[in-house]
CSV table of C-alpha atoms and ligand atoms in Angstrom, one decimal:
chain,number,residue,atom,x,y,z
A,10,MET,CA,0.0,0.0,0.0
A,11,SER,CA,1.2,3.5,-0.8
A,12,SER,CA,1.4,6.1,2.1
A,13,VAL,CA,-1.7,7.8,0.6
A,14,ASP,CA,-3.6,4.5,0.7
A,15,ILE,CA,-2.6,4.1,4.4
A,16,GLN,CA,-3.6,7.6,5.2
A,17,LEU,CA,-7.0,7.1,3.5
A,18,HIS,CA,-7.7,3.8,5.3
A,19,ALA,CA,-6.6,5.5,8.6
A,20,ALA,CA,-8.9,8.4,7.9
A,21,LEU,CA,-11.9,6.0,7.1
A,22,ALA,CA,-11.2,4.0,10.3
A,23,ARG,CA,-11.3,7.1,12.4
A,24,ALA,CA,-14.5,8.3,10.8
A,25,VAL,CA,-16.4,5.0,11.5
A,26,ALA,CA,-15.2,4.7,15.2
A,27,GLY,CA,-18.2,4.6,17.4
A,28,VAL,CA,-20.7,4.0,14.5
A,29,PRO,CA,-22.6,0.7,15.1
A,30,HIS,CA,-21.4,-1.8,12.4
A,31,HIS,CA,-24.9,-3.3,11.9
A,32,GLU,CA,-26.3,0.2,10.9
A,33,LEU,CA,-23.4,0.8,8.5
A,34,ARG,CA,-23.7,-2.7,7.0
A,35,GLY,CA,-27.4,-2.0,6.1
A,36,ARG,CA,-26.5,1.2,4.4
A,37,VAL,CA,-23.6,-0.4,2.5
A,38,ALA,CA,-25.8,-3.2,1.3
A,39,ALA,CA,-28.5,-0.7,0.1
A,40,LEU,CA,-26.0,1.7,-1.4
A,41,SER,CA,-24.0,-1.1,-3.2
A,42,HIS,CA,-27.4,-2.3,-4.7
A,43,ARG,CA,-28.3,1.1,-5.9
A,44,TYR,CA,-25.0,1.7,-7.6
A,45,ARG,CA,-24.6,-1.9,-9.1
A,46,THR,CA,-27.9,-1.8,-10.7
A,47,GLU,CA,-27.3,1.8,-11.8
A,48,GLN,CA,-30.4,3.0,-10.0
A,49,VAL,CA,-28.9,6.2,-9.0
A,50,ALA,CA,-30.2,9.3,-10.8
A,51,ASP,CA,-30.8,13.0,-10.4
A,52,THR,CA,-34.2,12.3,-8.8
A,53,ALA,CA,-32.8,9.2,-6.7
A,54,PRO,CA,-29.5,10.3,-5.1
A,55,GLY,CA,-27.0,7.5,-4.1
A,56,MET,CA,-25.9,9.3,-0.9
A,57,ARG,CA,-28.9,10.7,1.2
A,58,ASP,CA,-27.4,11.6,4.5
A,59,ALA,CA,-24.4,11.3,6.8
A,60,LEU,CA,-24.6,7.5,7.2
A,61,ASP,CA,-24.9,7.0,3.5
A,62,ALA,CA,-21.9,9.2,2.9
A,63,LEU,CA,-19.9,7.1,5.5
A,64,ALA,CA,-21.0,3.9,3.9
A,65,TYR,CA,-19.9,5.3,0.5
A,66,ALA,CA,-16.6,6.4,1.7
A,67,VAL,CA,-15.8,3.1,3.4
A,68,VAL,CA,-16.8,0.7,0.6
A,69,ARG,CA,-16.5,2.8,-2.6
A,70,MET,CA,-13.9,5.6,-2.0
A,71,PRO,CA,-10.8,3.5,-1.9
A,72,ALA,CA,-11.8,2.0,-5.2
A,73,THR,CA,-12.8,5.1,-6.9
A,74,PHE,CA,-9.6,6.8,-5.6
A,75,ARG,CA,-7.6,4.0,-7.2
A,76,ALA,CA,-9.3,4.1,-10.5
A,77,LEU,CA,-9.0,7.9,-10.7
A,78,GLN,CA,-5.4,7.7,-9.8
A,79,THR,CA,-4.8,5.1,-12.5
A,80,ALA,CA,-6.6,7.4,-15.1
A,81,LEU,CA,-4.8,10.5,-13.9
A,82,SER,CA,-1.4,8.8,-14.1
A,83,THR,CA,-1.7,9.1,-17.9
A,84,VAL,CA,-1.9,12.9,-17.7
A,85,GLU,CA,1.5,14.1,-19.1
A,86,HIS,CA,1.3,17.8,-18.0
A,87,GLN,CA,1.6,18.5,-14.3
A,88,PRO,CA,-1.4,20.7,-13.3
A,89,THR,CA,-1.3,23.6,-10.8
A,90,THR,CA,-5.1,24.0,-10.5
A,91,HIS,CA,-7.7,21.3,-10.3
A,92,VAL,CA,-11.5,21.3,-10.0
A,93,ASP,CA,-13.3,18.1,-9.2
A,94,ILE,CA,-17.0,18.0,-10.2
A,95,GLY,CA,-19.4,15.7,-8.1
A,96,GLY,CA,-16.5,15.1,-5.9
A,97,GLY,CA,-18.5,13.1,-3.2
A,98,THR,CA,-16.2,12.5,-0.3
A,99,GLY,CA,-13.1,13.6,-2.1
A,100,ALA,CA,-11.7,10.6,-4.0
A,101,ALA,CA,-10.4,12.5,-7.1
A,102,ALA,CA,-8.9,15.2,-4.8
A,103,TRP,CA,-7.0,12.4,-2.9
A,104,ALA,CA,-5.9,11.0,-6.2
A,105,VAL,CA,-4.6,14.3,-7.5
A,106,ALA,CA,-2.9,15.2,-4.3
A,107,ALA,CA,-1.2,11.7,-4.3
A,108,LEU,CA,0.2,12.4,-7.7
A,109,TRP,CA,0.9,16.3,-7.5
A,110,PRO,CA,0.9,17.3,-3.9
A,111,SER,CA,1.2,21.1,-4.6
A,112,VAL,CA,-2.0,21.4,-6.8
A,113,THR,CA,-4.7,23.7,-5.7
A,114,THR,CA,-8.0,21.8,-5.6
A,115,GLU,CA,-11.6,22.8,-5.5
A,116,VAL,CA,-14.2,20.0,-4.9
A,117,VAL,CA,-17.8,20.8,-6.1
A,118,GLU,CA,-20.4,18.5,-4.6
A,119,ARG,CA,-24.2,19.0,-3.9
A,120,GLN,CA,-24.6,16.7,-0.8
A,121,PRO,CA,-23.7,18.6,2.3
A,122,ALA,CA,-23.1,15.3,4.3
A,123,ALA,CA,-20.5,14.2,1.7
A,124,VAL,CA,-18.8,17.5,1.9
A,125,ARG,CA,-18.6,17.3,5.6
A,126,LEU,CA,-17.2,13.9,5.6
A,127,GLY,CA,-14.8,14.7,2.8
A,128,ARG,CA,-13.4,17.6,4.8
A,129,GLN,CA,-13.1,15.4,7.9
A,130,LEU,CA,-11.3,12.7,5.9
A,131,ALA,CA,-8.8,15.1,4.4
A,132,ALA,CA,-8.1,17.1,7.5
A,133,GLY,CA,-4.4,17.0,8.4
A,134,ASN,CA,-3.4,14.7,5.6
A,135,PHE,CA,-2.3,17.1,2.9
A,136,ALA,CA,0.0,20.2,2.6
A,137,GLN,CA,-2.7,22.1,0.6
A,138,ASP,CA,-6.3,22.7,2.1
A,139,TRP,CA,-8.9,22.1,-0.5
A,140,ARG,CA,-11.8,24.4,-1.3
A,141,TRP,CA,-15.1,22.6,-0.9
A,142,THR,CA,-18.2,24.2,-2.7
A,143,THR,CA,-21.6,22.8,-1.9
A,144,ALA,CA,-23.4,23.3,-5.1
A,145,ASP,CA,-25.4,21.7,-7.8
A,146,LEU,CA,-23.2,21.3,-10.8
A,147,ARG,CA,-26.1,22.4,-13.1
A,148,ASP,CA,-26.0,25.9,-11.4
A,149,TRP,CA,-22.1,26.0,-11.2
A,150,THR,CA,-19.5,27.1,-13.6
A,151,SER,CA,-15.8,27.5,-13.0
A,152,PRO,CA,-15.0,31.3,-12.8
A,153,THR,CA,-11.5,30.7,-14.2
A,154,THR,CA,-9.7,28.4,-16.5
A,155,VAL,CA,-8.2,25.4,-14.6
A,156,ASP,CA,-5.4,23.1,-15.7
A,157,LEU,CA,-7.3,19.9,-14.8
A,158,MET,CA,-11.0,18.9,-14.2
A,159,THR,CA,-12.0,15.5,-13.0
A,160,ILE,CA,-15.5,14.1,-13.4
A,161,GLY,CA,-15.4,10.8,-11.5
A,162,TYR,CA,-18.4,8.3,-11.3
A,163,VAL,CA,-20.8,11.2,-11.9
A,164,LEU,CA,-22.2,11.0,-15.4
A,165,ASN,CA,-24.3,8.0,-14.4
A,166,GLU,CA,-26.3,10.2,-12.0
A,167,LEU,CA,-27.2,12.8,-14.6
A,168,THR,CA,-29.8,12.9,-17.4
A,169,GLU,CA,-28.3,12.9,-21.0
A,170,GLU,CA,-28.9,16.6,-21.3
A,171,THR,CA,-27.1,17.6,-18.0
A,172,ARG,CA,-24.3,15.3,-19.0
A,173,SER,CA,-23.8,17.1,-22.4
A,174,ASP,CA,-24.1,20.4,-20.7
A,175,LEU,CA,-21.5,19.4,-18.1
A,176,ILE,CA,-19.0,18.3,-20.6
A,177,ARG,CA,-19.5,21.4,-22.8
A,178,SER,CA,-19.1,23.6,-19.8
A,179,ALA,CA,-16.0,21.6,-18.7
A,180,ALA,CA,-14.5,22.1,-22.2
A,181,ARG,CA,-14.9,25.9,-21.8
A,182,SER,CA,-13.0,26.0,-18.4
A,183,ALA,CA,-10.5,23.2,-18.3
A,184,LYS,CA,-7.3,22.5,-20.3
A,185,THR,CA,-7.4,18.7,-19.4
A,186,ILE,CA,-10.5,16.8,-18.5
A,187,VAL,CA,-10.5,13.3,-17.0
A,188,VAL,CA,-13.8,11.4,-17.0
A,189,VAL,CA,-14.0,8.1,-15.1
A,190,GLU,CA,-17.1,5.9,-15.0
A,191,PRO,CA,-17.8,2.4,-13.8
A,192,GLY,CA,-16.3,-0.4,-16.1
A,193,THR,CA,-19.8,-1.5,-17.2
A,194,PRO,CA,-21.0,-1.4,-20.7
A,195,GLY,CA,-23.1,1.7,-19.7
A,196,GLY,CA,-20.0,3.3,-18.3
A,197,HIS,CA,-18.2,2.8,-21.5
A,198,ARG,CA,-21.0,4.3,-23.5
A,199,ARG,CA,-21.3,7.4,-21.2
A,200,THR,CA,-17.4,7.9,-21.4
A,201,LEU,CA,-17.6,7.6,-25.2
A,202,GLY,CA,-20.4,10.2,-25.3
A,203,ALA,CA,-18.1,12.5,-23.4
A,204,ARG,CA,-15.2,11.7,-25.8
A,205,GLU,CA,-17.1,12.6,-28.7
A,206,LEU,CA,-18.4,15.8,-27.3
A,207,LEU,CA,-14.7,16.7,-26.3
A,208,ILE,CA,-13.3,15.9,-29.6
A,209,ALA,CA,-16.0,18.2,-31.1
A,210,GLN,CA,-14.9,21.0,-28.8
A,211,GLY,CA,-11.4,20.8,-30.2
A,212,PHE,CA,-9.9,18.5,-27.5
A,213,THR,CA,-7.3,15.7,-28.3
A,214,ILE,CA,-7.8,12.4,-26.6
A,215,ALA,CA,-4.7,11.5,-24.7
A,216,ALA,CA,-5.7,8.3,-23.2
A,217,PRO,CA,-6.7,5.4,-23.2
A,218,CYS,CA,-7.3,5.7,-27.0
A,219,PRO,CA,-4.2,5.8,-29.2
A,220,HIS,CA,-6.2,7.5,-31.9
A,221,GLN,CA,-8.9,10.1,-32.4
A,222,GLY,CA,-11.4,8.0,-34.4
A,223,PRO,CA,-14.5,6.0,-33.7
A,224,CYS,CA,-14.1,3.5,-30.9
A,225,PRO,CA,-13.5,0.0,-32.5
A,226,VAL,CA,-14.8,-2.1,-29.5
A,227,ASP,CA,-18.2,-2.6,-27.8
A,228,TRP,CA,-16.8,-2.5,-24.3
A,229,CYS,CA,-13.6,-0.8,-23.4
A,230,HIS,CA,-12.8,-1.0,-19.6
A,231,PHE,CA,-9.8,-1.5,-17.4
A,232,ALA,CA,-9.1,-2.8,-13.8
A,233,ALA,CA,-7.4,-1.2,-10.9
A,234,ARG,CA,-6.3,-3.6,-8.1
A,235,LEU,CA,-6.5,-2.3,-4.6
A,236,PRO,CA,-6.1,-3.8,-1.2
A,237,ARG,CA,-9.3,-4.6,1.0
A,238,THR,CA,-9.0,-3.7,4.5
A,239,GLU,CA,-10.4,-5.6,7.4
A,240,LEU,CA,-13.2,-3.0,7.8
A,241,HIS,CA,-14.1,-3.2,4.1
A,242,ARG,CA,-14.4,-7.0,4.4
A,243,ALA,CA,-16.4,-6.9,7.5
A,244,LEU,CA,-19.0,-4.4,6.0
A,245,LYS,CA,-19.2,-6.2,2.6
A,246,ASP,CA,-18.9,-9.9,3.6
A,247,GLY,CA,-15.8,-10.2,1.4
A,248,THR,CA,-13.1,-12.8,1.9
A,249,ARG,CA,-10.5,-11.8,-0.6
A,250,ASN,CA,-7.8,-9.4,0.6
A,251,TYR,CA,-8.0,-7.4,-2.7
A,252,GLU,CA,-10.4,-6.2,-5.2
A,253,ASP,CA,-10.3,-5.3,-8.9
A,254,GLU,CA,-12.2,-2.0,-9.6
A,255,LYS,CA,-13.3,-2.1,-13.1
A,256,PHE,CA,-13.5,1.3,-14.8
A,257,ALA,CA,-13.8,3.2,-18.1
A,258,TYR,CA,-12.1,6.6,-18.6
A,259,VAL,CA,-11.1,9.2,-21.0
A,260,VAL,CA,-8.4,11.8,-20.8
A,261,ALA,CA,-8.9,14.7,-23.2
A,262,THR,CA,-6.7,17.8,-23.4
A,263,ARG,CA,-5.9,21.0,-25.2
A,264,CYS,CA,-2.1,20.4,-24.5
A,265,PRO,CA,0.1,18.7,-27.0
A,266,VAL,CA,0.0,14.9,-26.5
A,267,ARG,CA,2.4,12.0,-27.3
A,268,PRO,CA,0.1,9.4,-28.7
A,269,ALA,CA,0.6,5.9,-27.6
A,270,ALA,CA,1.5,3.3,-30.2
A,271,ALA,CA,-1.4,1.1,-28.9
A,272,ARG,CA,-3.2,0.3,-25.6
A,273,VAL,CA,-3.7,-3.2,-24.1
A,274,LEU,CA,-7.4,-3.7,-24.0
A,275,THR,CA,-7.8,-6.9,-21.9
A,276,ARG,CA,-5.7,-8.9,-19.5
A,277,PRO,CA,-2.8,-10.4,-21.6
A,278,ILE,CA,-2.8,-14.2,-22.0
A,279,ARG,CA,0.6,-15.5,-21.2
A,280,ARG,CA,1.0,-19.1,-22.6
A,281,LYS,CA,4.2,-21.1,-22.6
A,282,GLY,CA,6.4,-19.6,-25.4
A,283,GLN,CA,4.0,-16.8,-26.4
A,284,VAL,CA,2.0,-13.8,-25.2
A,285,VAL,CA,-1.4,-12.9,-26.6
A,286,LEU,CA,-2.3,-9.2,-26.5
A,287,ASP,CA,-5.6,-7.5,-27.5
A,288,LEU,CA,-4.7,-4.1,-28.6
A,289,CYS,CA,-6.4,-0.9,-29.7
A,290,THR,CA,-4.0,0.5,-32.3
A,291,ALA,CA,-3.0,4.0,-33.4
A,292,SER,CA,-4.9,3.4,-36.7
A,293,GLY,CA,-8.1,3.0,-34.7
A,294,THR,CA,-8.5,-0.8,-35.0
A,295,ALA,CA,-8.8,-3.6,-32.4
A,296,GLU,CA,-6.3,-6.3,-33.1
A,297,ARG,CA,-5.2,-9.5,-31.5
A,298,VAL,CA,-1.4,-9.9,-31.6
A,299,VAL,CA,0.4,-13.2,-30.8
A,300,VAL,CA,4.0,-12.5,-29.8
A,301,PRO,CA,6.2,-15.7,-29.9
A,302,LYS,CA,9.2,-16.2,-27.8
A,303,SER,CA,11.4,-15.8,-30.9
A,304,SER,CA,10.2,-12.2,-31.4
A,305,PRO,CA,12.5,-9.4,-30.2
A,306,SER,CA,9.3,-7.9,-28.5
A,307,TYR,CA,8.7,-11.0,-26.4
A,308,ARG,CA,10.2,-9.6,-23.2
A,309,SER,CA,8.4,-6.3,-23.3
A,310,ALA,CA,5.1,-8.1,-24.4
A,311,ARG,CA,5.4,-10.3,-21.3
A,312,GLY,CA,5.7,-7.3,-19.0
A,313,ALA,CA,2.7,-5.4,-20.5
A,314,GLY,CA,-0.4,-5.3,-18.4
A,315,TRP,CA,-4.1,-4.7,-19.1
A,316,GLY,CA,-4.5,-0.9,-19.7
A,317,ASP,CA,-0.8,-0.3,-20.3
A,318,GLU,CA,0.5,1.4,-23.5
A,319,ALA,CA,1.5,-1.6,-25.6
A,320,PRO,CA,5.2,-2.1,-26.5
A,321,MET,CA,6.2,-1.8,-30.2
A,322,ILE,CA,5.7,-5.2,-31.6
A,323,ARG,CA,8.4,-6.2,-34.1
B,416,SAM,C1,-20.9,8.0,-7.2
B,416,SAM,S1,-20.6,9.4,-6.4
B,416,SAM,C2,-18.9,9.7,-6.9
B,416,SAM,C3,-18.1,10.6,-6.0
B,416,SAM,C4,-16.7,10.8,-6.2
B,416,SAM,N1,-16.5,11.5,-7.4
B,416,SAM,C5,-15.9,9.4,-6.3
B,416,SAM,O1,-15.4,9.2,-7.4
B,416,SAM,O2,-15.9,8.7,-5.3
B,416,SAM,C6,-21.4,10.7,-7.5
B,416,SAM,C7,-21.4,12.1,-6.8
B,416,SAM,O3,-21.9,13.0,-7.7
B,416,SAM,C8,-22.6,13.8,-6.9
B,416,SAM,N2,-23.7,14.5,-7.8
B,416,SAM,C9,-24.7,13.9,-8.5
B,416,SAM,N3,-25.4,14.8,-9.1
B,416,SAM,C10,-24.9,16.0,-8.8
B,416,SAM,C11,-25.3,17.4,-9.1
B,416,SAM,N4,-26.3,17.6,-9.9
B,416,SAM,N5,-24.5,18.4,-8.6
B,416,SAM,C12,-23.4,18.1,-7.8
B,416,SAM,N6,-23.1,16.9,-7.5
B,416,SAM,C13,-23.8,15.9,-8.0
B,416,SAM,C14,-23.3,13.0,-5.8
B,416,SAM,O4,-23.8,13.7,-4.8
B,416,SAM,C15,-22.2,12.1,-5.6
B,416,SAM,O5,-21.5,12.6,-4.6
């Protein structure tokens, strides 16, 4: 675990101290069901009060933090200013601070209970204090241009119209935009919708796509592995000591980008004497490449992981 993971788990453990586990377990189950079945909408918020916010933070925040951190690690230009939209309890702010500790961050979130908990979790953990704005994103626009805007696990909660308005407004006020959604077919579609809008606004796609053309696959998603704490297991009936958070994402920017040669789209298959890679290529096609042991690219192909930029295959 990184030091930020440890800080986050410690902050969560402090926040649940004294809260009866059976009450939290009930909220965790209900909240997990609402999010898993994508029953969260403008009119049916996921988090409704302080106990919901705590349940969300304990069982979802470490995973959304890790997915956001993975997506953000593809951003090439170090930001100095960051706005997180629909920030919940602060997962994206934690991810940005873990990568670039001196960034100035503002979190915009409509649920006061999430904002209160977010502040409490962050307190004392970072050199920079974040600004928290309790607002509905439909009534909020950034007064200045920021280097980086994150929109993590939010599009799902918005109507199609609000989603498009949000992306267009983000395009007017941010140089780089990172959208992360659950790694479901629906999450992939919503991410693609944002990608198309951002290309139309003059942005270049920096990741995961190595091209600017139409998406060649039905379902593009990735996985971020994270440790599961005892608290998480106790509240979610899990036994494994890790989980794989599946997510879809897009990084779009007005800054110059160094395009990847290709992206690994699924978990590589490592057989005796060969590696099989499913790739999205710079020419905008999806291709399966078999790299035999005799290939000069074999070593680098063996080291490639799901979601990585693919090595040059010769
Ligand atoms: C699934 S949570 C994601 C939280 C955080 N971004 C993360 O990745 O953990 C979605 C968040 O978006 C917020 N949200 C949804 N609609 C919103 C709106 N219209 N204005 C502001 N926040 C909104 C919700 O309150 C919730 O905190």
